[in-house]
């Protein structure tokens, strides 16, 4: 999705060369594959053309990339929220690129939704990040560790002791875009409710997951 600048004719022709089946406009590239491999490079395209990218696979992989002007989001701000390959950020020219992803191999995957509508519902977090709202970063961090509840091999046991990043205010009053992001990243409601509890100390990932499990068992 191109939000700040539509693609010109030459740029549309370039992305068209990667797929004859995609639906392409000056602001969007939509493709659904049932077989074969996509010939384009989504990371390079976000760095050059698009401000938002969403990918879903029926085996459990979900990925969201967002591009913002670097003066609106310094990559250093993201450092506290990084989680291996699940929450990353880098600089591309005058832009900061965020990459949120999960690989959920639990087998419990819901694939019944429209990806275009889903991206439209989520993309508002880009504006929120640009004005200093850190909740999308924290939600992505929390969702990354939440995969551990469904896949015991997602992290090494040493990750139990990883401290949570700064907790932004407002976790109990998420915006619609933040709620859509949480759902997309399969963030468990009990884990979110646990993280939203007031605290004066930084908690570990393991402590949050254990507390969420107790909360779930007590319902």
mmCIF file with all atom_site columns, C-alpha atoms in Angstrom:
data_model
loop_
_atom_site.group_PDB
_atom_site.id
_atom_site.type_symbol
_atom_site.label_atom_id
_atom_site.label_alt_id
_atom_site.label_comp_id
_atom_site.label_asym_id
_atom_site.label_entity_id
_atom_site.label_seq_id
_atom_site.pdbx_PDB_ins_code
_atom_site.Cartn_x
_atom_site.Cartn_y
_atom_site.Cartn_z
_atom_site.occupancy
_atom_site.B_iso_or_equiv
_atom_site.pdbx_formal_charge
_atom_site.auth_seq_id
_atom_site.auth_comp_id
_atom_site.auth_asym_id
_atom_site.auth_atom_id
_atom_site.pdbx_PDB_model_num
ATOM 1   C CA . UNK A 1 1   ? 0.000   0.000   0.000   1.00 0.00 ? 1   UNK A CA 1
ATOM 2   C CA . UNK A 1 2   ? 1.429   3.367   -1.059  1.00 0.00 ? 2   UNK A CA 1
ATOM 3   C CA . UNK A 1 3   ? 0.097   6.093   1.216   1.00 0.00 ? 3   UNK A CA 1
ATOM 4   C CA . UNK A 1 4   ? 2.389   9.106   0.957   1.00 0.00 ? 4   UNK A CA 1
ATOM 5   C CA . UNK A 1 5   ? 3.220   8.929   -2.762  1.00 0.00 ? 5   UNK A CA 1
ATOM 6   C CA . UNK A 1 6   ? 1.468   6.955   -5.514  1.00 0.00 ? 6   UNK A CA 1
ATOM 7   C CA . UNK A 1 7   ? 3.622   4.901   -7.864  1.00 0.00 ? 7   UNK A CA 1
ATOM 8   C CA . UNK A 1 8   ? 4.192   6.416   -11.286 1.00 0.00 ? 8   UNK A CA 1
ATOM 9   C CA . UNK A 1 9   ? 3.740   4.459   -14.520 1.00 0.00 ? 9   UNK A CA 1
ATOM 10  C CA . UNK A 1 10  ? 7.352   3.258   -14.648 1.00 0.00 ? 10  UNK A CA 1
ATOM 11  C CA . UNK A 1 11  ? 7.222   2.028   -11.060 1.00 0.00 ? 11  UNK A CA 1
ATOM 12  C CA . UNK A 1 12  ? 3.946   0.228   -11.676 1.00 0.00 ? 12  UNK A CA 1
ATOM 13  C CA . UNK A 1 13  ? 5.508   -1.438  -14.716 1.00 0.00 ? 13  UNK A CA 1
ATOM 14  C CA . UNK A 1 14  ? 8.448   -2.544  -12.580 1.00 0.00 ? 14  UNK A CA 1
ATOM 15  C CA . UNK A 1 15  ? 6.281   -4.219  -9.954  1.00 0.00 ? 15  UNK A CA 1
ATOM 16  C CA . UNK A 1 16  ? 4.083   -5.668  -12.702 1.00 0.00 ? 16  UNK A CA 1
ATOM 17  C CA . UNK A 1 17  ? 7.124   -7.541  -14.010 1.00 0.00 ? 17  UNK A CA 1
ATOM 18  C CA . UNK A 1 18  ? 7.020   -9.652  -10.839 1.00 0.00 ? 18  UNK A CA 1
ATOM 19  C CA . UNK A 1 19  ? 3.477   -10.901 -11.404 1.00 0.00 ? 19  UNK A CA 1
ATOM 20  C CA . UNK A 1 20  ? 1.049   -11.078 -14.296 1.00 0.00 ? 20  UNK A CA 1
ATOM 21  C CA . UNK A 1 21  ? -1.842  -11.961 -11.985 1.00 0.00 ? 21  UNK A CA 1
ATOM 22  C CA . UNK A 1 22  ? -1.609  -9.209  -9.384  1.00 0.00 ? 22  UNK A CA 1
ATOM 23  C CA . UNK A 1 23  ? -4.137  -6.401  -9.128  1.00 0.00 ? 23  UNK A CA 1
ATOM 24  C CA . UNK A 1 24  ? -2.022  -3.252  -9.360  1.00 0.00 ? 24  UNK A CA 1
ATOM 25  C CA . UNK A 1 25  ? -2.946  0.404   -8.963  1.00 0.00 ? 25  UNK A CA 1
ATOM 26  C CA . UNK A 1 26  ? -0.912  3.498   -8.204  1.00 0.00 ? 26  UNK A CA 1
ATOM 27  C CA . UNK A 1 27  ? -1.421  2.840   -4.491  1.00 0.00 ? 27  UNK A CA 1
ATOM 28  C CA . UNK A 1 28  ? -1.682  -0.934  -4.142  1.00 0.00 ? 28  UNK A CA 1
ATOM 29  C CA . UNK A 1 29  ? -0.349  -4.325  -5.193  1.00 0.00 ? 29  UNK A CA 1
ATOM 30  C CA . UNK A 1 30  ? -2.543  -7.300  -4.307  1.00 0.00 ? 30  UNK A CA 1
ATOM 31  C CA . UNK A 1 31  ? -1.719  -10.888 -5.132  1.00 0.00 ? 31  UNK A CA 1
ATOM 32  C CA . UNK A 1 32  ? -2.904  -14.283 -3.932  1.00 0.00 ? 32  UNK A CA 1
ATOM 33  C CA . UNK A 1 33  ? -0.821  -17.376 -4.574  1.00 0.00 ? 33  UNK A CA 1
ATOM 34  C CA . UNK A 1 34  ? -2.093  -20.935 -4.351  1.00 0.00 ? 34  UNK A CA 1
ATOM 35  C CA . UNK A 1 35  ? 1.019   -22.425 -5.917  1.00 0.00 ? 35  UNK A CA 1
ATOM 36  C CA . UNK A 1 36  ? 4.439   -21.262 -7.082  1.00 0.00 ? 36  UNK A CA 1
ATOM 37  C CA . UNK A 1 37  ? 6.669   -18.578 -5.598  1.00 0.00 ? 37  UNK A CA 1
ATOM 38  C CA . UNK A 1 38  ? 6.353   -14.809 -5.721  1.00 0.00 ? 38  UNK A CA 1
ATOM 39  C CA . UNK A 1 39  ? 9.120   -13.307 -7.864  1.00 0.00 ? 39  UNK A CA 1
ATOM 40  C CA . UNK A 1 40  ? 9.247   -9.914  -6.180  1.00 0.00 ? 40  UNK A CA 1
ATOM 41  C CA . UNK A 1 41  ? 11.128  -8.797  -3.074  1.00 0.00 ? 41  UNK A CA 1
ATOM 42  C CA . UNK A 1 42  ? 8.646   -7.298  -0.575  1.00 0.00 ? 42  UNK A CA 1
ATOM 43  C CA . UNK A 1 43  ? 11.411  -5.862  1.596   1.00 0.00 ? 43  UNK A CA 1
ATOM 44  C CA . UNK A 1 44  ? 12.999  -4.019  -1.328  1.00 0.00 ? 44  UNK A CA 1
ATOM 45  C CA . UNK A 1 45  ? 9.598   -2.822  -2.516  1.00 0.00 ? 45  UNK A CA 1
ATOM 46  C CA . UNK A 1 46  ? 8.742   -1.349  0.879   1.00 0.00 ? 46  UNK A CA 1
ATOM 47  C CA . UNK A 1 47  ? 12.117  0.360   0.985   1.00 0.00 ? 47  UNK A CA 1
ATOM 48  C CA . UNK A 1 48  ? 11.507  1.884   -2.462  1.00 0.00 ? 48  UNK A CA 1
ATOM 49  C CA . UNK A 1 49  ? 7.770   2.120   -3.161  1.00 0.00 ? 49  UNK A CA 1
ATOM 50  C CA . UNK A 1 50  ? 5.271   1.136   -0.497  1.00 0.00 ? 50  UNK A CA 1
ATOM 51  C CA . UNK A 1 51  ? 4.405   2.376   2.989   1.00 0.00 ? 51  UNK A CA 1
ATOM 52  C CA . UNK A 1 52  ? 2.683   -0.797  4.207   1.00 0.00 ? 52  UNK A CA 1
ATOM 53  C CA . UNK A 1 53  ? 2.895   -4.481  3.326   1.00 0.00 ? 53  UNK A CA 1
ATOM 54  C CA . UNK A 1 54  ? 0.917   -7.417  4.704   1.00 0.00 ? 54  UNK A CA 1
ATOM 55  C CA . UNK A 1 55  ? 1.566   -11.095 4.070   1.00 0.00 ? 55  UNK A CA 1
ATOM 56  C CA . UNK A 1 56  ? -0.363  -14.123 5.292   1.00 0.00 ? 56  UNK A CA 1
ATOM 57  C CA . UNK A 1 57  ? 0.273   -17.806 4.630   1.00 0.00 ? 57  UNK A CA 1
ATOM 58  C CA . UNK A 1 58  ? -2.123  -20.584 5.531   1.00 0.00 ? 58  UNK A CA 1
ATOM 59  C CA . UNK A 1 59  ? 0.633   -22.468 7.399   1.00 0.00 ? 59  UNK A CA 1
ATOM 60  C CA . UNK A 1 60  ? 0.812   -19.743 10.055  1.00 0.00 ? 60  UNK A CA 1
ATOM 61  C CA . UNK A 1 61  ? 3.252   -17.084 8.848   1.00 0.00 ? 61  UNK A CA 1
ATOM 62  C CA . UNK A 1 62  ? 2.053   -13.494 9.193   1.00 0.00 ? 62  UNK A CA 1
ATOM 63  C CA . UNK A 1 63  ? 4.091   -10.412 8.365   1.00 0.00 ? 63  UNK A CA 1
ATOM 64  C CA . UNK A 1 64  ? 3.479   -6.674  8.469   1.00 0.00 ? 64  UNK A CA 1
ATOM 65  C CA . UNK A 1 65  ? 5.968   -4.073  7.258   1.00 0.00 ? 65  UNK A CA 1
ATOM 66  C CA . UNK A 1 66  ? 5.504   -0.339  7.717   1.00 0.00 ? 66  UNK A CA 1
ATOM 67  C CA . UNK A 1 67  ? 7.620   2.477   6.302   1.00 0.00 ? 67  UNK A CA 1
ATOM 68  C CA . UNK A 1 68  ? 7.717   5.885   7.974   1.00 0.00 ? 68  UNK A CA 1
ATOM 69  C CA . UNK A 1 69  ? 9.870   8.963   7.418   1.00 0.00 ? 69  UNK A CA 1
ATOM 70  C CA . UNK A 1 70  ? 12.868  8.600   9.725   1.00 0.00 ? 70  UNK A CA 1
ATOM 71  C CA . UNK A 1 71  ? 12.168  11.958  11.354  1.00 0.00 ? 71  UNK A CA 1
ATOM 72  C CA . UNK A 1 72  ? 8.825   10.539  12.527  1.00 0.00 ? 72  UNK A CA 1
ATOM 73  C CA . UNK A 1 73  ? 10.242  7.313   13.992  1.00 0.00 ? 73  UNK A CA 1
ATOM 74  C CA . UNK A 1 74  ? 13.897  6.917   14.887  1.00 0.00 ? 74  UNK A CA 1
ATOM 75  C CA . UNK A 1 75  ? 15.014  3.259   14.577  1.00 0.00 ? 75  UNK A CA 1
ATOM 76  C CA . UNK A 1 76  ? 16.720  3.683   17.950  1.00 0.00 ? 76  UNK A CA 1
ATOM 77  C CA . UNK A 1 77  ? 13.260  4.005   19.525  1.00 0.00 ? 77  UNK A CA 1
ATOM 78  C CA . UNK A 1 78  ? 12.488  0.485   18.334  1.00 0.00 ? 78  UNK A CA 1
ATOM 79  C CA . UNK A 1 79  ? 15.607  -1.039  19.894  1.00 0.00 ? 79  UNK A CA 1
ATOM 80  C CA . UNK A 1 80  ? 13.933  -1.830  23.227  1.00 0.00 ? 80  UNK A CA 1
ATOM 81  C CA . UNK A 1 81  ? 11.114  -3.659  21.428  1.00 0.00 ? 81  UNK A CA 1
ATOM 82  C CA . UNK A 1 82  ? 13.167  -5.860  19.105  1.00 0.00 ? 82  UNK A CA 1
ATOM 83  C CA . UNK A 1 83  ? 12.598  -9.617  19.282  1.00 0.00 ? 83  UNK A CA 1
ATOM 84  C CA . UNK A 1 84  ? 14.892  -11.722 17.101  1.00 0.00 ? 84  UNK A CA 1
ATOM 85  C CA . UNK A 1 85  ? 13.299  -11.838 13.628  1.00 0.00 ? 85  UNK A CA 1
ATOM 86  C CA . UNK A 1 86  ? 9.792   -11.096 14.893  1.00 0.00 ? 86  UNK A CA 1
ATOM 87  C CA . UNK A 1 87  ? 10.185  -7.376  15.627  1.00 0.00 ? 87  UNK A CA 1
ATOM 88  C CA . UNK A 1 88  ? 12.913  -5.584  13.689  1.00 0.00 ? 88  UNK A CA 1
ATOM 89  C CA . UNK A 1 89  ? 13.625  -2.166  12.191  1.00 0.00 ? 89  UNK A CA 1
ATOM 90  C CA . UNK A 1 90  ? 16.186  -0.573  9.923   1.00 0.00 ? 90  UNK A CA 1
ATOM 91  C CA . UNK A 1 91  ? 16.888  2.606   7.990   1.00 0.00 ? 91  UNK A CA 1
ATOM 92  C CA . UNK A 1 92  ? 16.375  2.777   4.223   1.00 0.00 ? 92  UNK A CA 1
ATOM 93  C CA . UNK A 1 93  ? 17.361  6.178   2.883   1.00 0.00 ? 93  UNK A CA 1
ATOM 94  C CA . UNK A 1 94  ? 15.170  8.755   4.603   1.00 0.00 ? 94  UNK A CA 1
ATOM 95  C CA . UNK A 1 95  ? 12.828  6.116   5.998   1.00 0.00 ? 95  UNK A CA 1
ATOM 96  C CA . UNK A 1 96  ? 12.502  3.787   8.947   1.00 0.00 ? 96  UNK A CA 1
ATOM 97  C CA . UNK A 1 97  ? 11.131  0.353   8.073   1.00 0.00 ? 97  UNK A CA 1
ATOM 98  C CA . UNK A 1 98  ? 9.395   -1.749  10.726  1.00 0.00 ? 98  UNK A CA 1
ATOM 99  C CA . UNK A 1 99  ? 8.950   -5.486  10.295  1.00 0.00 ? 99  UNK A CA 1
ATOM 100 C CA . UNK A 1 100 ? 6.523   -7.379  12.555  1.00 0.00 ? 100 UNK A CA 1
ATOM 101 C CA . UNK A 1 101 ? 6.074   -11.088 12.014  1.00 0.00 ? 101 UNK A CA 1
ATOM 102 C CA . UNK A 1 102 ? 5.112   -14.384 13.575  1.00 0.00 ? 102 UNK A CA 1
ATOM 103 C CA . UNK A 1 103 ? 5.629   -17.965 12.466  1.00 0.00 ? 103 UNK A CA 1
ATOM 104 C CA . UNK A 1 104 ? 2.952   -19.872 14.312  1.00 0.00 ? 104 UNK A CA 1
ATOM 105 C CA . UNK A 1 105 ? 3.334   -23.614 13.824  1.00 0.00 ? 105 UNK A CA 1
ATOM 106 C CA . UNK A 1 106 ? 0.658   -24.582 16.345  1.00 0.00 ? 106 UNK A CA 1
ATOM 107 C CA . UNK A 1 107 ? -1.696  -25.691 13.568  1.00 0.00 ? 107 UNK A CA 1
ATOM 108 C CA . UNK A 1 108 ? -4.514  -23.532 14.952  1.00 0.00 ? 108 UNK A CA 1
ATOM 109 C CA . UNK A 1 109 ? -4.695  -21.012 12.104  1.00 0.00 ? 109 UNK A CA 1
ATOM 110 C CA . UNK A 1 110 ? -7.738  -19.018 10.999  1.00 0.00 ? 110 UNK A CA 1
ATOM 111 C CA . UNK A 1 111 ? -7.417  -18.016 7.350   1.00 0.00 ? 111 UNK A CA 1
ATOM 112 C CA . UNK A 1 112 ? -10.949 -16.725 6.779   1.00 0.00 ? 112 UNK A CA 1
ATOM 113 C CA . UNK A 1 113 ? -10.507 -12.988 6.165   1.00 0.00 ? 113 UNK A CA 1
ATOM 114 C CA . UNK A 1 114 ? -9.910  -10.465 3.400   1.00 0.00 ? 114 UNK A CA 1
ATOM 115 C CA . UNK A 1 115 ? -6.274  -9.327  3.431   1.00 0.00 ? 115 UNK A CA 1
ATOM 116 C CA . UNK A 1 116 ? -7.026  -5.980  1.764   1.00 0.00 ? 116 UNK A CA 1
ATOM 117 C CA . UNK A 1 117 ? -9.596  -5.132  4.416   1.00 0.00 ? 117 UNK A CA 1
ATOM 118 C CA . UNK A 1 118 ? -7.234  -6.368  7.109   1.00 0.00 ? 118 UNK A CA 1
ATOM 119 C CA . UNK A 1 119 ? -4.386  -4.100  6.012   1.00 0.00 ? 119 UNK A CA 1
ATOM 120 C CA . UNK A 1 120 ? -6.768  -1.158  5.799   1.00 0.00 ? 120 UNK A CA 1
ATOM 121 C CA . UNK A 1 121 ? -7.853  -1.880  9.370   1.00 0.00 ? 121 UNK A CA 1
ATOM 122 C CA . UNK A 1 122 ? -4.275  -2.122  10.663  1.00 0.00 ? 122 UNK A CA 1
ATOM 123 C CA . UNK A 1 123 ? -2.494  0.617   8.736   1.00 0.00 ? 123 UNK A CA 1
ATOM 124 C CA . UNK A 1 124 ? -3.676  3.349   11.101  1.00 0.00 ? 124 UNK A CA 1
ATOM 125 C CA . UNK A 1 125 ? -0.946  2.273   13.532  1.00 0.00 ? 125 UNK A CA 1
ATOM 126 C CA . UNK A 1 126 ? 1.520   3.887   11.115  1.00 0.00 ? 126 UNK A CA 1
ATOM 127 C CA . UNK A 1 127 ? 0.058   7.315   11.868  1.00 0.00 ? 127 UNK A CA 1
ATOM 128 C CA . UNK A 1 128 ? -0.058  6.510   15.572  1.00 0.00 ? 128 UNK A CA 1
ATOM 129 C CA . UNK A 1 129 ? 3.629   5.608   15.589  1.00 0.00 ? 129 UNK A CA 1
ATOM 130 C CA . UNK A 1 130 ? 4.413   8.814   13.719  1.00 0.00 ? 130 UNK A CA 1
ATOM 131 C CA . UNK A 1 131 ? 2.881   10.909  16.507  1.00 0.00 ? 131 UNK A CA 1
ATOM 132 C CA . UNK A 1 132 ? 4.733   9.058   19.256  1.00 0.00 ? 132 UNK A CA 1
ATOM 133 C CA . UNK A 1 133 ? 2.325   6.288   20.285  1.00 0.00 ? 133 UNK A CA 1
ATOM 134 C CA . UNK A 1 134 ? 4.458   3.305   21.307  1.00 0.00 ? 134 UNK A CA 1
ATOM 135 C CA . UNK A 1 135 ? 1.601   0.871   21.880  1.00 0.00 ? 135 UNK A CA 1
ATOM 136 C CA . UNK A 1 136 ? 1.974   -0.825  18.459  1.00 0.00 ? 136 UNK A CA 1
ATOM 137 C CA . UNK A 1 137 ? 5.622   -1.590  19.269  1.00 0.00 ? 137 UNK A CA 1
ATOM 138 C CA . UNK A 1 138 ? 4.755   -3.063  22.653  1.00 0.00 ? 138 UNK A CA 1
ATOM 139 C CA . UNK A 1 139 ? 1.904   -5.117  21.190  1.00 0.00 ? 139 UNK A CA 1
ATOM 140 C CA . UNK A 1 140 ? 4.256   -6.574  18.577  1.00 0.00 ? 140 UNK A CA 1
ATOM 141 C CA . UNK A 1 141 ? 6.814   -7.408  21.284  1.00 0.00 ? 141 UNK A CA 1
ATOM 142 C CA . UNK A 1 142 ? 4.174   -9.074  23.446  1.00 0.00 ? 142 UNK A CA 1
ATOM 143 C CA . UNK A 1 143 ? 2.694   -11.014 20.531  1.00 0.00 ? 143 UNK A CA 1
ATOM 144 C CA . UNK A 1 144 ? 6.133   -12.320 19.585  1.00 0.00 ? 144 UNK A CA 1
ATOM 145 C CA . UNK A 1 145 ? 6.581   -13.880 23.017  1.00 0.00 ? 145 UNK A CA 1
ATOM 146 C CA . UNK A 1 146 ? 2.957   -15.001 23.001  1.00 0.00 ? 146 UNK A CA 1
ATOM 147 C CA . UNK A 1 147 ? 3.806   -17.483 20.252  1.00 0.00 ? 147 UNK A CA 1
ATOM 148 C CA . UNK A 1 148 ? 5.765   -19.349 22.938  1.00 0.00 ? 148 UNK A CA 1
ATOM 149 C CA . UNK A 1 149 ? 2.472   -20.352 24.565  1.00 0.00 ? 149 UNK A CA 1
ATOM 150 C CA . UNK A 1 150 ? 1.481   -22.202 21.390  1.00 0.00 ? 150 UNK A CA 1
ATOM 151 C CA . UNK A 1 151 ? 4.921   -23.364 20.249  1.00 0.00 ? 151 UNK A CA 1
ATOM 152 C CA . UNK A 1 152 ? 7.328   -24.458 22.985  1.00 0.00 ? 152 UNK A CA 1
ATOM 153 C CA . UNK A 1 153 ? 10.237  -24.368 20.540  1.00 0.00 ? 153 UNK A CA 1
ATOM 154 C CA . UNK A 1 154 ? 9.719   -20.718 19.588  1.00 0.00 ? 154 UNK A CA 1
ATOM 155 C CA . UNK A 1 155 ? 12.427  -19.522 22.018  1.00 0.00 ? 155 UNK A CA 1
ATOM 156 C CA . UNK A 1 156 ? 15.251  -20.925 24.103  1.00 0.00 ? 156 UNK A CA 1
ATOM 157 C CA . UNK A 1 157 ? 14.521  -21.222 27.815  1.00 0.00 ? 157 UNK A CA 1
ATOM 158 C CA . UNK A 1 158 ? 16.948  -18.382 28.496  1.00 0.00 ? 158 UNK A CA 1
ATOM 159 C CA . UNK A 1 159 ? 14.375  -16.033 26.947  1.00 0.00 ? 159 UNK A CA 1
ATOM 160 C CA . UNK A 1 160 ? 12.309  -16.489 30.124  1.00 0.00 ? 160 UNK A CA 1
ATOM 161 C CA . UNK A 1 161 ? 14.509  -13.838 31.716  1.00 0.00 ? 161 UNK A CA 1
ATOM 162 C CA . UNK A 1 162 ? 14.240  -11.254 28.938  1.00 0.00 ? 162 UNK A CA 1
ATOM 163 C CA . UNK A 1 163 ? 12.882  -8.021  30.380  1.00 0.00 ? 163 UNK A CA 1
ATOM 164 C CA . UNK A 1 164 ? 9.892   -6.322  28.849  1.00 0.00 ? 164 UNK A CA 1
ATOM 165 C CA . UNK A 1 165 ? 10.461  -2.971  27.119  1.00 0.00 ? 165 UNK A CA 1
ATOM 166 C CA . UNK A 1 166 ? 8.976   0.297   28.405  1.00 0.00 ? 166 UNK A CA 1
ATOM 167 C CA . UNK A 1 167 ? 5.231   -0.195  28.843  1.00 0.00 ? 167 UNK A CA 1
ATOM 168 C CA . UNK A 1 168 ? 3.261   2.576   27.123  1.00 0.00 ? 168 UNK A CA 1
ATOM 169 C CA . UNK A 1 169 ? 0.078   3.910   28.699  1.00 0.00 ? 169 UNK A CA 1
ATOM 170 C CA . UNK A 1 170 ? -3.303  2.981   27.293  1.00 0.00 ? 170 UNK A CA 1
ATOM 171 C CA . UNK A 1 171 ? -3.045  -0.788  26.891  1.00 0.00 ? 171 UNK A CA 1
ATOM 172 C CA . UNK A 1 172 ? -6.578  -1.146  28.242  1.00 0.00 ? 172 UNK A CA 1
ATOM 173 C CA . UNK A 1 173 ? -7.949  1.311   25.670  1.00 0.00 ? 173 UNK A CA 1
ATOM 174 C CA . UNK A 1 174 ? -6.473  0.242   22.352  1.00 0.00 ? 174 UNK A CA 1
ATOM 175 C CA . UNK A 1 175 ? -7.442  2.048   19.179  1.00 0.00 ? 175 UNK A CA 1
ATOM 176 C CA . UNK A 1 176 ? -9.289  0.074   16.484  1.00 0.00 ? 176 UNK A CA 1
ATOM 177 C CA . UNK A 1 177 ? -6.068  -0.127  14.455  1.00 0.00 ? 177 UNK A CA 1
ATOM 178 C CA . UNK A 1 178 ? -4.146  -1.439  17.461  1.00 0.00 ? 178 UNK A CA 1
ATOM 179 C CA . UNK A 1 179 ? -6.858  -4.001  18.125  1.00 0.00 ? 179 UNK A CA 1
ATOM 180 C CA . UNK A 1 180 ? -6.628  -5.136  14.502  1.00 0.00 ? 180 UNK A CA 1
ATOM 181 C CA . UNK A 1 181 ? -2.839  -5.385  14.810  1.00 0.00 ? 181 UNK A CA 1
ATOM 182 C CA . UNK A 1 182 ? -3.178  -7.467  17.976  1.00 0.00 ? 182 UNK A CA 1
ATOM 183 C CA . UNK A 1 183 ? -5.614  -9.821  16.287  1.00 0.00 ? 183 UNK A CA 1
ATOM 184 C CA . UNK A 1 184 ? -3.395  -10.148 13.224  1.00 0.00 ? 184 UNK A CA 1
ATOM 185 C CA . UNK A 1 185 ? -0.377  -11.037 15.378  1.00 0.00 ? 185 UNK A CA 1
ATOM 186 C CA . UNK A 1 186 ? -2.566  -13.434 17.402  1.00 0.00 ? 186 UNK A CA 1
ATOM 187 C CA . UNK A 1 187 ? -1.930  -11.640 20.683  1.00 0.00 ? 187 UNK A CA 1
ATOM 188 C CA . UNK A 1 188 ? -3.762  -13.535 23.408  1.00 0.00 ? 188 UNK A CA 1
ATOM 189 C CA . UNK A 1 189 ? -6.329  -11.465 25.343  1.00 0.00 ? 189 UNK A CA 1
ATOM 190 C CA . UNK A 1 190 ? -5.198  -12.849 28.701  1.00 0.00 ? 190 UNK A CA 1
ATOM 191 C CA . UNK A 1 191 ? -1.584  -12.012 27.952  1.00 0.00 ? 191 UNK A CA 1
ATOM 192 C CA . UNK A 1 192 ? -2.574  -8.476  26.960  1.00 0.00 ? 192 UNK A CA 1
ATOM 193 C CA . UNK A 1 193 ? -4.707  -8.045  30.085  1.00 0.00 ? 193 UNK A CA 1
ATOM 194 C CA . UNK A 1 194 ? -1.809  -9.269  32.220  1.00 0.00 ? 194 UNK A CA 1
ATOM 195 C CA . UNK A 1 195 ? 0.625   -6.863  30.595  1.00 0.00 ? 195 UNK A CA 1
ATOM 196 C CA . UNK A 1 196 ? -1.836  -3.990  31.074  1.00 0.00 ? 196 UNK A CA 1
ATOM 197 C CA . UNK A 1 197 ? -1.838  -4.404  34.862  1.00 0.00 ? 197 UNK A CA 1
ATOM 198 C CA . UNK A 1 198 ? -0.160  -1.457  36.642  1.00 0.00 ? 198 UNK A CA 1
ATOM 199 C CA . UNK A 1 199 ? 3.385   -2.194  37.754  1.00 0.00 ? 199 UNK A CA 1
ATOM 200 C CA . UNK A 1 200 ? 6.367   -0.268  39.036  1.00 0.00 ? 200 UNK A CA 1
ATOM 201 C CA . UNK A 1 201 ? 8.929   -2.855  37.949  1.00 0.00 ? 201 UNK A CA 1
ATOM 202 C CA . UNK A 1 202 ? 9.872   -4.293  34.596  1.00 0.00 ? 202 UNK A CA 1
ATOM 203 C CA . UNK A 1 203 ? 8.661   -7.862  34.231  1.00 0.00 ? 203 UNK A CA 1
ATOM 204 C CA . UNK A 1 204 ? 10.280  -10.741 32.408  1.00 0.00 ? 204 UNK A CA 1
ATOM 205 C CA . UNK A 1 205 ? 8.732   -12.451 29.416  1.00 0.00 ? 205 UNK A CA 1
ATOM 206 C CA . UNK A 1 206 ? 8.471   -15.645 31.440  1.00 0.00 ? 206 UNK A CA 1
ATOM 207 C CA . UNK A 1 207 ? 6.686   -13.909 34.314  1.00 0.00 ? 207 UNK A CA 1
ATOM 208 C CA . UNK A 1 208 ? 4.144   -12.371 31.946  1.00 0.00 ? 208 UNK A CA 1
ATOM 209 C CA . UNK A 1 209 ? 3.445   -15.693 30.256  1.00 0.00 ? 209 UNK A CA 1
ATOM 210 C CA . UNK A 1 210 ? 3.088   -17.494 33.592  1.00 0.00 ? 210 UNK A CA 1
ATOM 211 C CA . UNK A 1 211 ? 0.723   -14.831 34.937  1.00 0.00 ? 211 UNK A CA 1
ATOM 212 C CA . UNK A 1 212 ? -1.368  -14.998 31.767  1.00 0.00 ? 212 UNK A CA 1
ATOM 213 C CA . UNK A 1 213 ? -1.600  -18.785 32.090  1.00 0.00 ? 213 UNK A CA 1
ATOM 214 C CA . UNK A 1 214 ? -2.819  -18.446 35.695  1.00 0.00 ? 214 UNK A CA 1
ATOM 215 C CA . UNK A 1 215 ? -5.355  -15.839 34.645  1.00 0.00 ? 215 UNK A CA 1
ATOM 216 C CA . UNK A 1 216 ? -6.624  -18.160 31.915  1.00 0.00 ? 216 UNK A CA 1
ATOM 217 C CA . UNK A 1 217 ? -6.880  -21.101 34.315  1.00 0.00 ? 217 UNK A CA 1
ATOM 218 C CA . UNK A 1 218 ? -8.836  -19.046 36.866  1.00 0.00 ? 218 UNK A CA 1
ATOM 219 C CA . UNK A 1 219 ? -11.560 -18.016 34.422  1.00 0.00 ? 219 UNK A CA 1
#
